[in-house]
Each structure stands twice: as structure tokens, then as C-alpha cells.
Amino acid sequence: MDMQLSRARARVEQLKGIKQQLTNKLSEIEENLRINTRQKRRVEQAIEIVKIVGLKTQQNLQFHISNISTMALDAVFDRSYELVAEFVERRGRTECDLLLKTEDMAIDPLDSSGGGVVDVVSFALRVAAYSLQNPKVRPVLLLDEPFTHLSEQLFPRACELLRQISNELGVQMIVITHAEALMDCADKTFQISLRKGVSKIK
């Protein structure tokens, strides 16, 4: 009888020890749960802040891209154009669609407009990208045949656009072109010819 009682007491003590271990483990788990819950709330708040900042940045980019591009299009063409940048979510990523609005229609500038319009939009996007750089790189834009598809009668307007952008941004434009109308409006011109495999600059 005494032996059975001793075993029972030993078992009770063992169970008490197991219970204490489980109680300690439960307290540890509950503390970890509280910490993780706090961290989860902080992460959710951080994600919300990132979303708000991202949306604000997108809105600023939309305004900036649309503003510069529309101004460039207005400077060159009589027809009213507006370039609109729309940010859309695709496959878990944010992408930017560029749409050309004219006469209450929105069209893809690459598919449904003349090459001259695309040339002006392409130039304007380069200017927008340059103006967003912080800090600015060298104040130089190198343009290779920037208005290839533009009608020749519109070159004087394109020249004026180049001058205006250059003055406002304080940036030097180096233009590589075969178009004499663009050469005529340059401050300096350099003619490069190839003779017997050697480039000559005049």
C-alpha cells in the first residue's frame, strides 16, 4: 500500500512538473502571439503607407508626363492632342499605359497616329524622364534623329520647342540629324563625313 501511495505521489509530482512546463510554454506562446500581432499591425500600417505614397507618386508622374507631353504636342501641332498616362495593375505589377486623347477619343499613339506625333511624344517623354532625375546628371540631352517622321513644314515649331525646353531646363541639346531645317535652327553645327574609313568633322 505504501509503495502504491509513493508511486501515486511521484506520478502526481511528475504531472505537476509537466503541467508547469505546459503552463510556461503556453505563456511563451501567448507572448509570442502578442508580439506577432503587434508586428502584423505595424506591417499592415506600413503597407498602407506604401500604398498611399505609391498612389501619390503615380498621380505626380501622371501629371508630370501628361503635362510635358501635351505641352510639346500643342507646340508642334494645330490639332489638339493630350497624352494621358494611366497606371494599371497587371499580373501583380503596376504598368503605365500611354493614351493619346483627341476629339473625345483615346488611342494608342503607336498604333493609331502618325509617326510625327510619336516622334514628339518620344521626345517629350525623354524630357520628362530627365526632369525627374534627382540629382540631375549632366545637363545634356543627346537626340538621334528626333523628328524623323515629322512633316518638314512643322520643323520650325519643333526647333522652337527644342529652344524652349533647353532654356527652361538649362539643358544643352546635341541633335544628330540629316534634316536641314533642324540644322538651320542650331546655335552651332558640325558636319561629319566619312572618307576612306576616317570621320572628318567640319
mmCIF file of N, CA and C in Angstrom, residues 79-157:
data_model
loop_
_atom_site.group_PDB
_atom_site.id
_atom_site.type_symbol
_atom_site.label_atom_id
_atom_site.label_comp_id
_atom_site.label_asym_id
_atom_site.label_seq_id
_atom_site.Cartn_x
_atom_site.Cartn_y
_atom_site.Cartn_z
ATOM 1 N N ARG A 79 -3.670 70.502 -84.389
ATOM 2 C CA ARG A 79 -4.712 69.628 -83.845
ATOM 3 C C ARG A 79 -4.489 69.446 -82.344
ATOM 4 N N SER A 80 -5.579 69.399 -81.596
ATOM 5 C CA SER A 80 -5.471 69.287 -80.142
ATOM 6 C C SER A 80 -5.215 67.841 -79.727
ATOM 7 N N TYR A 81 -4.056 67.613 -79.092
ATOM 8 C CA TYR A 81 -3.699 66.294 -78.570
ATOM 9 C C TYR A 81 -3.454 66.408 -77.069
ATOM 10 N N GLU A 82 -3.741 65.321 -76.374
ATOM 11 C CA GLU A 82 -3.387 65.240 -74.951
ATOM 12 C C GLU A 82 -2.871 63.827 -74.685
ATOM 13 N N LEU A 83 -1.685 63.732 -74.116
ATOM 14 C CA LEU A 83 -1.148 62.421 -73.753
ATOM 15 C C LEU A 83 -1.517 62.130 -72.304
ATOM 16 N N VAL A 84 -2.141 60.993 -72.090
ATOM 17 C CA VAL A 84 -2.583 60.611 -70.746
ATOM 18 C C VAL A 84 -1.825 59.362 -70.319
ATOM 19 N N ALA A 85 -1.250 59.407 -69.126
ATOM 20 C CA ALA A 85 -0.565 58.242 -68.552
ATOM 21 C C ALA A 85 -1.511 57.595 -67.545
ATOM 22 N N GLU A 86 -1.834 56.322 -67.785
ATOM 23 C CA GLU A 86 -2.722 55.597 -66.874
ATOM 24 C C GLU A 86 -1.967 54.418 -66.269
ATOM 25 N N PHE A 87 -1.939 54.355 -64.938
ATOM 26 C CA PHE A 87 -1.278 53.252 -64.249
ATOM 27 C C PHE A 87 -2.298 52.151 -63.979
ATOM 28 N N VAL A 88 -1.947 50.924 -64.413
ATOM 29 C CA VAL A 88 -2.853 49.789 -64.256
ATOM 30 C C VAL A 88 -2.106 48.615 -63.623
ATOM 31 N N GLU A 89 -2.846 47.763 -62.943
ATOM 32 C CA GLU A 89 -2.280 46.580 -62.290
ATOM 33 C C GLU A 89 -2.436 45.385 -63.224
ATOM 34 N N ARG A 90 -1.319 44.743 -63.586
ATOM 35 C CA ARG A 90 -1.350 43.549 -64.431
ATOM 36 C C ARG A 90 -0.384 42.514 -63.871
ATOM 37 N N ARG A 91 -0.877 41.305 -63.699
ATOM 38 C CA ARG A 91 -0.037 40.197 -63.225
ATOM 39 C C ARG A 91 0.729 40.582 -61.965
ATOM 40 N N GLY A 92 0.060 41.310 -61.063
ATOM 41 C CA GLY A 92 0.673 41.684 -59.794
ATOM 42 C C GLY A 92 1.691 42.805 -59.897
ATOM 43 N N ARG A 93 1.751 43.469 -61.066
ATOM 44 C CA ARG A 93 2.693 44.572 -61.249
ATOM 45 C C ARG A 93 1.963 45.810 -61.742
ATOM 46 N N THR A 94 2.500 46.974 -61.404
ATOM 47 C CA THR A 94 1.937 48.217 -61.899
ATOM 48 C C THR A 94 2.612 48.571 -63.217
ATOM 49 N N GLU A 95 1.792 48.799 -64.246
ATOM 50 C CA GLU A 95 2.300 49.179 -65.562
ATOM 51 C C GLU A 95 1.672 50.508 -65.966
ATOM 52 N N CYS A 96 2.332 51.205 -66.881
ATOM 53 C CA CYS A 96 1.847 52.506 -67.338
ATOM 54 C C CYS A 96 1.420 52.415 -68.801
ATOM 55 N N ASP A 97 0.149 52.713 -69.054
ATOM 56 C CA ASP A 97 -0.362 52.785 -70.425
ATOM 57 C C ASP A 97 -0.374 54.244 -70.853
ATOM 58 N N LEU A 98 0.117 54.518 -72.063
ATOM 59 C CA LEU A 98 0.085 55.864 -72.611
ATOM 60 C C LEU A 98 -1.003 55.931 -73.668
ATOM 61 N N LEU A 99 -1.916 56.857 -73.506
ATOM 62 C CA LEU A 99 -3.019 57.027 -74.446
ATOM 63 C C LEU A 99 -3.016 58.447 -74.980
ATOM 64 N N LEU A 100 -3.291 58.562 -76.275
ATOM 65 C CA LEU A 100 -3.356 59.863 -76.925
ATOM 66 C C LEU A 100 -4.827 60.229 -77.078
ATOM 67 N N LYS A 101 -5.227 61.321 -76.423
ATOM 68 C CA LYS A 101 -6.622 61.745 -76.497
ATOM 69 C C LYS A 101 -6.757 62.880 -77.494
ATOM 70 N N THR A 102 -7.715 62.708 -78.377
ATOM 71 C CA THR A 102 -8.017 63.741 -79.351
ATOM 72 C C THR A 102 -9.480 63.620 -79.751
ATOM 73 N N GLU A 103 -10.184 64.733 -79.763
ATOM 74 C CA GLU A 103 -11.595 64.758 -80.162
ATOM 75 C C GLU A 103 -12.406 63.675 -79.454
ATOM 76 N N ASP A 104 -12.283 63.615 -78.153
ATOM 77 C CA ASP A 104 -13.041 62.670 -77.320
ATOM 78 C C ASP A 104 -12.735 61.201 -77.611
ATOM 79 N N MET A 105 -11.595 60.921 -78.233
ATOM 80 C CA MET A 105 -11.169 59.535 -78.475
ATOM 81 C C MET A 105 -9.841 59.307 -77.778
ATOM 82 N N ALA A 106 -9.653 58.083 -77.272
ATOM 83 C CA ALA A 106 -8.371 57.703 -76.677
ATOM 84 C C ALA A 106 -7.772 56.597 -77.536
ATOM 85 N N ILE A 107 -6.592 56.837 -78.087
ATOM 86 C CA ILE A 107 -5.967 55.876 -78.990
ATOM 87 C C ILE A 107 -4.551 55.572 -78.520
ATOM 88 N N ASP A 108 -4.053 54.409 -78.942
ATOM 89 C CA ASP A 108 -2.659 54.052 -78.660
ATOM 90 C C ASP A 108 -1.782 54.835 -79.635
ATOM 91 N N PRO A 109 -0.874 55.677 -79.151
ATOM 92 C CA PRO A 109 -0.088 56.510 -80.066
ATOM 93 C C PRO A 109 0.756 55.703 -81.050
ATOM 94 N N LEU A 110 1.153 54.496 -80.697
ATOM 95 C CA LEU A 110 1.984 53.694 -81.603
ATOM 96 C C LEU A 110 1.177 53.068 -82.741
ATOM 97 N N ASP A 111 -0.104 52.781 -82.474
ATOM 98 C CA ASP A 111 -0.906 52.072 -83.469
ATOM 99 C C ASP A 111 -1.755 52.985 -84.332
ATOM 100 N N SER A 112 -2.163 54.114 -83.798
ATOM 101 C CA SER A 112 -3.238 54.843 -84.460
ATOM 102 C C SER A 112 -2.926 56.295 -84.775
ATOM 103 N N SER A 113 -1.676 56.684 -84.741
ATOM 104 C CA SER A 113 -1.356 58.079 -85.051
ATOM 105 C C SER A 113 -0.132 58.113 -85.952
ATOM 106 N N GLY A 114 0.110 59.292 -86.535
ATOM 107 C CA GLY A 114 1.238 59.429 -87.444
ATOM 108 C C GLY A 114 2.569 59.355 -86.729
ATOM 109 N N GLY A 115 3.614 59.068 -87.514
ATOM 110 C CA GLY A 115 4.951 58.954 -86.941
ATOM 111 C C GLY A 115 5.453 60.239 -86.322
ATOM 112 N N GLY A 116 5.007 61.386 -86.873
ATOM 113 C CA GLY A 116 5.428 62.675 -86.322
ATOM 114 C C GLY A 116 4.946 62.864 -84.900
ATOM 115 N N VAL A 117 3.712 62.430 -84.635
ATOM 116 C CA VAL A 117 3.161 62.516 -83.277
ATOM 117 C C VAL A 117 3.983 61.655 -82.331
ATOM 118 N N VAL A 118 4.304 60.437 -82.776
ATOM 119 C CA VAL A 118 5.118 59.528 -81.954
ATOM 120 C C VAL A 118 6.486 60.136 -81.680
ATOM 121 N N ASP A 119 7.073 60.788 -82.694
ATOM 122 C CA ASP A 119 8.379 61.432 -82.507
ATOM 123 C C ASP A 119 8.318 62.505 -81.418
ATOM 124 N N VAL A 120 7.283 63.332 -81.455
ATOM 125 C CA VAL A 120 7.148 64.420 -80.477
ATOM 126 C C VAL A 120 6.890 63.846 -79.084
ATOM 127 N N VAL A 121 6.031 62.817 -78.999
ATOM 128 C CA VAL A 121 5.750 62.175 -77.708
ATOM 129 C C VAL A 121 7.019 61.539 -77.154
ATOM 130 N N SER A 122 7.777 60.855 -78.017
ATOM 131 C CA SER A 122 9.025 60.211 -77.590
ATOM 132 C C SER A 122 10.005 61.250 -77.037
ATOM 133 N N PHE A 123 10.130 62.377 -77.734
ATOM 134 C CA PHE A 123 10.995 63.461 -77.261
ATOM 135 C C PHE A 123 10.520 63.981 -75.908
ATOM 136 N N ALA A 124 9.213 64.207 -75.783
ATOM 137 C CA ALA A 124 8.649 64.745 -74.542
ATOM 138 C C ALA A 124 8.865 63.793 -73.374
ATOM 139 N N LEU A 125 8.755 62.489 -73.621
ATOM 140 C CA LEU A 125 8.971 61.507 -72.554
ATOM 141 C C LEU A 125 10.424 61.515 -72.089
ATOM 142 N N ARG A 126 11.344 61.715 -73.020
ATOM 143 C CA ARG A 126 12.757 61.814 -72.637
ATOM 144 C C ARG A 126 12.995 63.052 -71.778
ATOM 145 N N VAL A 127 12.354 64.143 -72.147
ATOM 146 C CA VAL A 127 12.475 65.374 -71.358
ATOM 147 C C VAL A 127 11.873 65.173 -69.968
ATOM 148 N N ALA A 128 10.703 64.514 -69.925
ATOM 149 C CA ALA A 128 10.050 64.256 -68.630
ATOM 150 C C ALA A 128 10.949 63.396 -67.748
ATOM 151 N N ALA A 129 11.540 62.351 -68.332
ATOM 152 C CA ALA A 129 12.429 61.465 -67.569
ATOM 153 C C ALA A 129 13.639 62.241 -67.055
ATOM 154 N N TYR A 130 14.199 63.116 -67.909
ATOM 155 C CA TYR A 130 15.359 63.914 -67.488
ATOM 156 C C TYR A 130 14.980 64.849 -66.344
ATOM 157 N N SER A 131 13.829 65.497 -66.458
ATOM 158 C CA SER A 131 13.447 66.498 -65.454
ATOM 159 C C SER A 131 13.113 65.869 -64.106
ATOM 160 N N LEU A 132 12.820 64.561 -64.101
ATOM 161 C CA LEU A 132 12.512 63.869 -62.846
ATOM 162 C C LEU A 132 13.766 63.400 -62.105
ATOM 163 N N GLN A 133 14.912 63.404 -62.793
ATOM 164 C CA GLN A 133 16.137 62.905 -62.166
ATOM 165 C C GLN A 133 16.549 63.803 -61.008
ATOM 166 N N ASN A 134 16.905 63.172 -59.912
ATOM 167 C CA ASN A 134 17.344 63.920 -58.743
ATOM 168 C C ASN A 134 18.399 63.103 -58.002
ATOM 169 N N PRO A 135 19.656 63.515 -57.925
ATOM 170 C CA PRO A 135 20.161 64.750 -58.522
ATOM 171 C C PRO A 135 20.271 64.620 -60.038
ATOM 172 N N LYS A 136 20.328 65.767 -60.695
ATOM 173 C CA LYS A 136 20.423 65.782 -62.152
ATOM 174 C C LYS A 136 21.790 65.239 -62.590
ATOM 175 N N VAL A 137 21.757 64.515 -63.718
ATOM 176 C CA VAL A 137 23.019 64.114 -64.336
ATOM 177 C C VAL A 137 23.518 65.314 -65.142
ATOM 178 N N ARG A 138 24.484 65.103 -66.004
ATOM 179 C CA ARG A 138 24.989 66.217 -66.816
ATOM 180 C C ARG A 138 23.828 66.871 -67.573
ATOM 181 N N PRO A 139 23.831 68.200 -67.648
ATOM 182 C CA PRO A 139 22.717 68.886 -68.315
ATOM 183 C C PRO A 139 22.806 68.825 -69.835
ATOM 184 N N VAL A 140 22.770 67.596 -70.357
ATOM 185 C CA VAL A 140 22.890 67.377 -71.800
ATOM 186 C C VAL A 140 21.888 66.313 -72.221
ATOM 187 N N LEU A 141 21.169 66.572 -73.312
ATOM 188 C CA LEU A 141 20.316 65.552 -73.922
ATOM 189 C C LEU A 141 20.840 65.277 -75.318
ATOM 190 N N LEU A 142 21.157 64.021 -75.606
ATOM 191 C CA LEU A 142 21.625 63.622 -76.926
ATOM 192 C C LEU A 142 20.439 63.043 -77.685
ATOM 193 N N LEU A 143 20.098 63.656 -78.816
ATOM 194 C CA LEU A 143 18.920 63.252 -79.591
ATOM 195 C C LEU A 143 19.368 62.793 -80.976
ATOM 196 N N ASP A 144 19.080 61.558 -81.296
ATOM 197 C CA ASP A 144 19.470 60.980 -82.590
ATOM 198 C C ASP A 144 18.251 60.951 -83.505
ATOM 199 N N GLU A 145 18.261 61.822 -84.531
ATOM 200 C CA GLU A 145 17.143 61.950 -85.479
ATOM 201 C C GLU A 145 15.811 62.061 -84.740
ATOM 202 N N PRO A 146 15.644 63.098 -83.909
ATOM 203 C CA PRO A 146 14.477 63.149 -83.031
ATOM 204 C C PRO A 146 13.136 63.312 -83.742
ATOM 205 N N PHE A 147 13.103 63.963 -84.889
ATOM 206 C CA PHE A 147 11.819 64.225 -85.550
ATOM 207 C C PHE A 147 11.814 63.681 -86.975
ATOM 208 N N THR A 148 12.238 62.434 -87.113
ATOM 209 C CA THR A 148 12.392 61.807 -88.429
ATOM 210 C C THR A 148 11.102 61.815 -89.236
ATOM 211 N N HIS A 149 9.971 61.550 -88.586
ATOM 212 C CA HIS A 149 8.700 61.394 -89.307
ATOM 213 C C HIS A 149 7.848 62.657 -89.310
ATOM 214 N N LEU A 150 8.389 63.739 -88.798
ATOM 215 C CA LEU A 150 7.638 64.987 -88.716
ATOM 216 C C LEU A 150 7.624 65.667 -90.085
ATOM 217 N N SER A 151 6.489 66.248 -90.447
ATOM 218 C CA SER A 151 6.391 66.975 -91.713
ATOM 219 C C SER A 151 7.369 68.147 -91.707
ATOM 220 N N GLU A 152 7.963 68.390 -92.885
ATOM 221 C CA GLU A 152 9.007 69.416 -92.957
ATOM 222 C C GLU A 152 8.485 70.796 -92.571
ATOM 223 N N GLN A 153 7.207 71.082 -92.886
ATOM 224 C CA GLN A 153 6.669 72.407 -92.561
ATOM 225 C C GLN A 153 6.518 72.614 -91.051
ATOM 226 N N LEU A 154 6.584 71.513 -90.277
ATOM 227 C CA LEU A 154 6.463 71.620 -88.813
ATOM 228 C C LEU A 154 7.822 71.740 -88.107
ATOM 229 N N PHE A 155 8.917 71.639 -88.878
ATOM 230 C CA PHE A 155 10.244 71.719 -88.268
ATOM 231 C C PHE A 155 10.501 73.041 -87.532
ATOM 232 N N PRO A 156 10.053 74.195 -88.081
ATOM 233 C CA PRO A 156 10.271 75.448 -87.314
ATOM 234 C C PRO A 156 9.644 75.393 -85.917
ATOM 235 N N ARG A 157 8.473 74.778 -85.795
ATOM 236 C CA ARG A 157 7.829 74.646 -84.480
ATOM 237 C C ARG A 157 8.627 73.691 -83.587
#
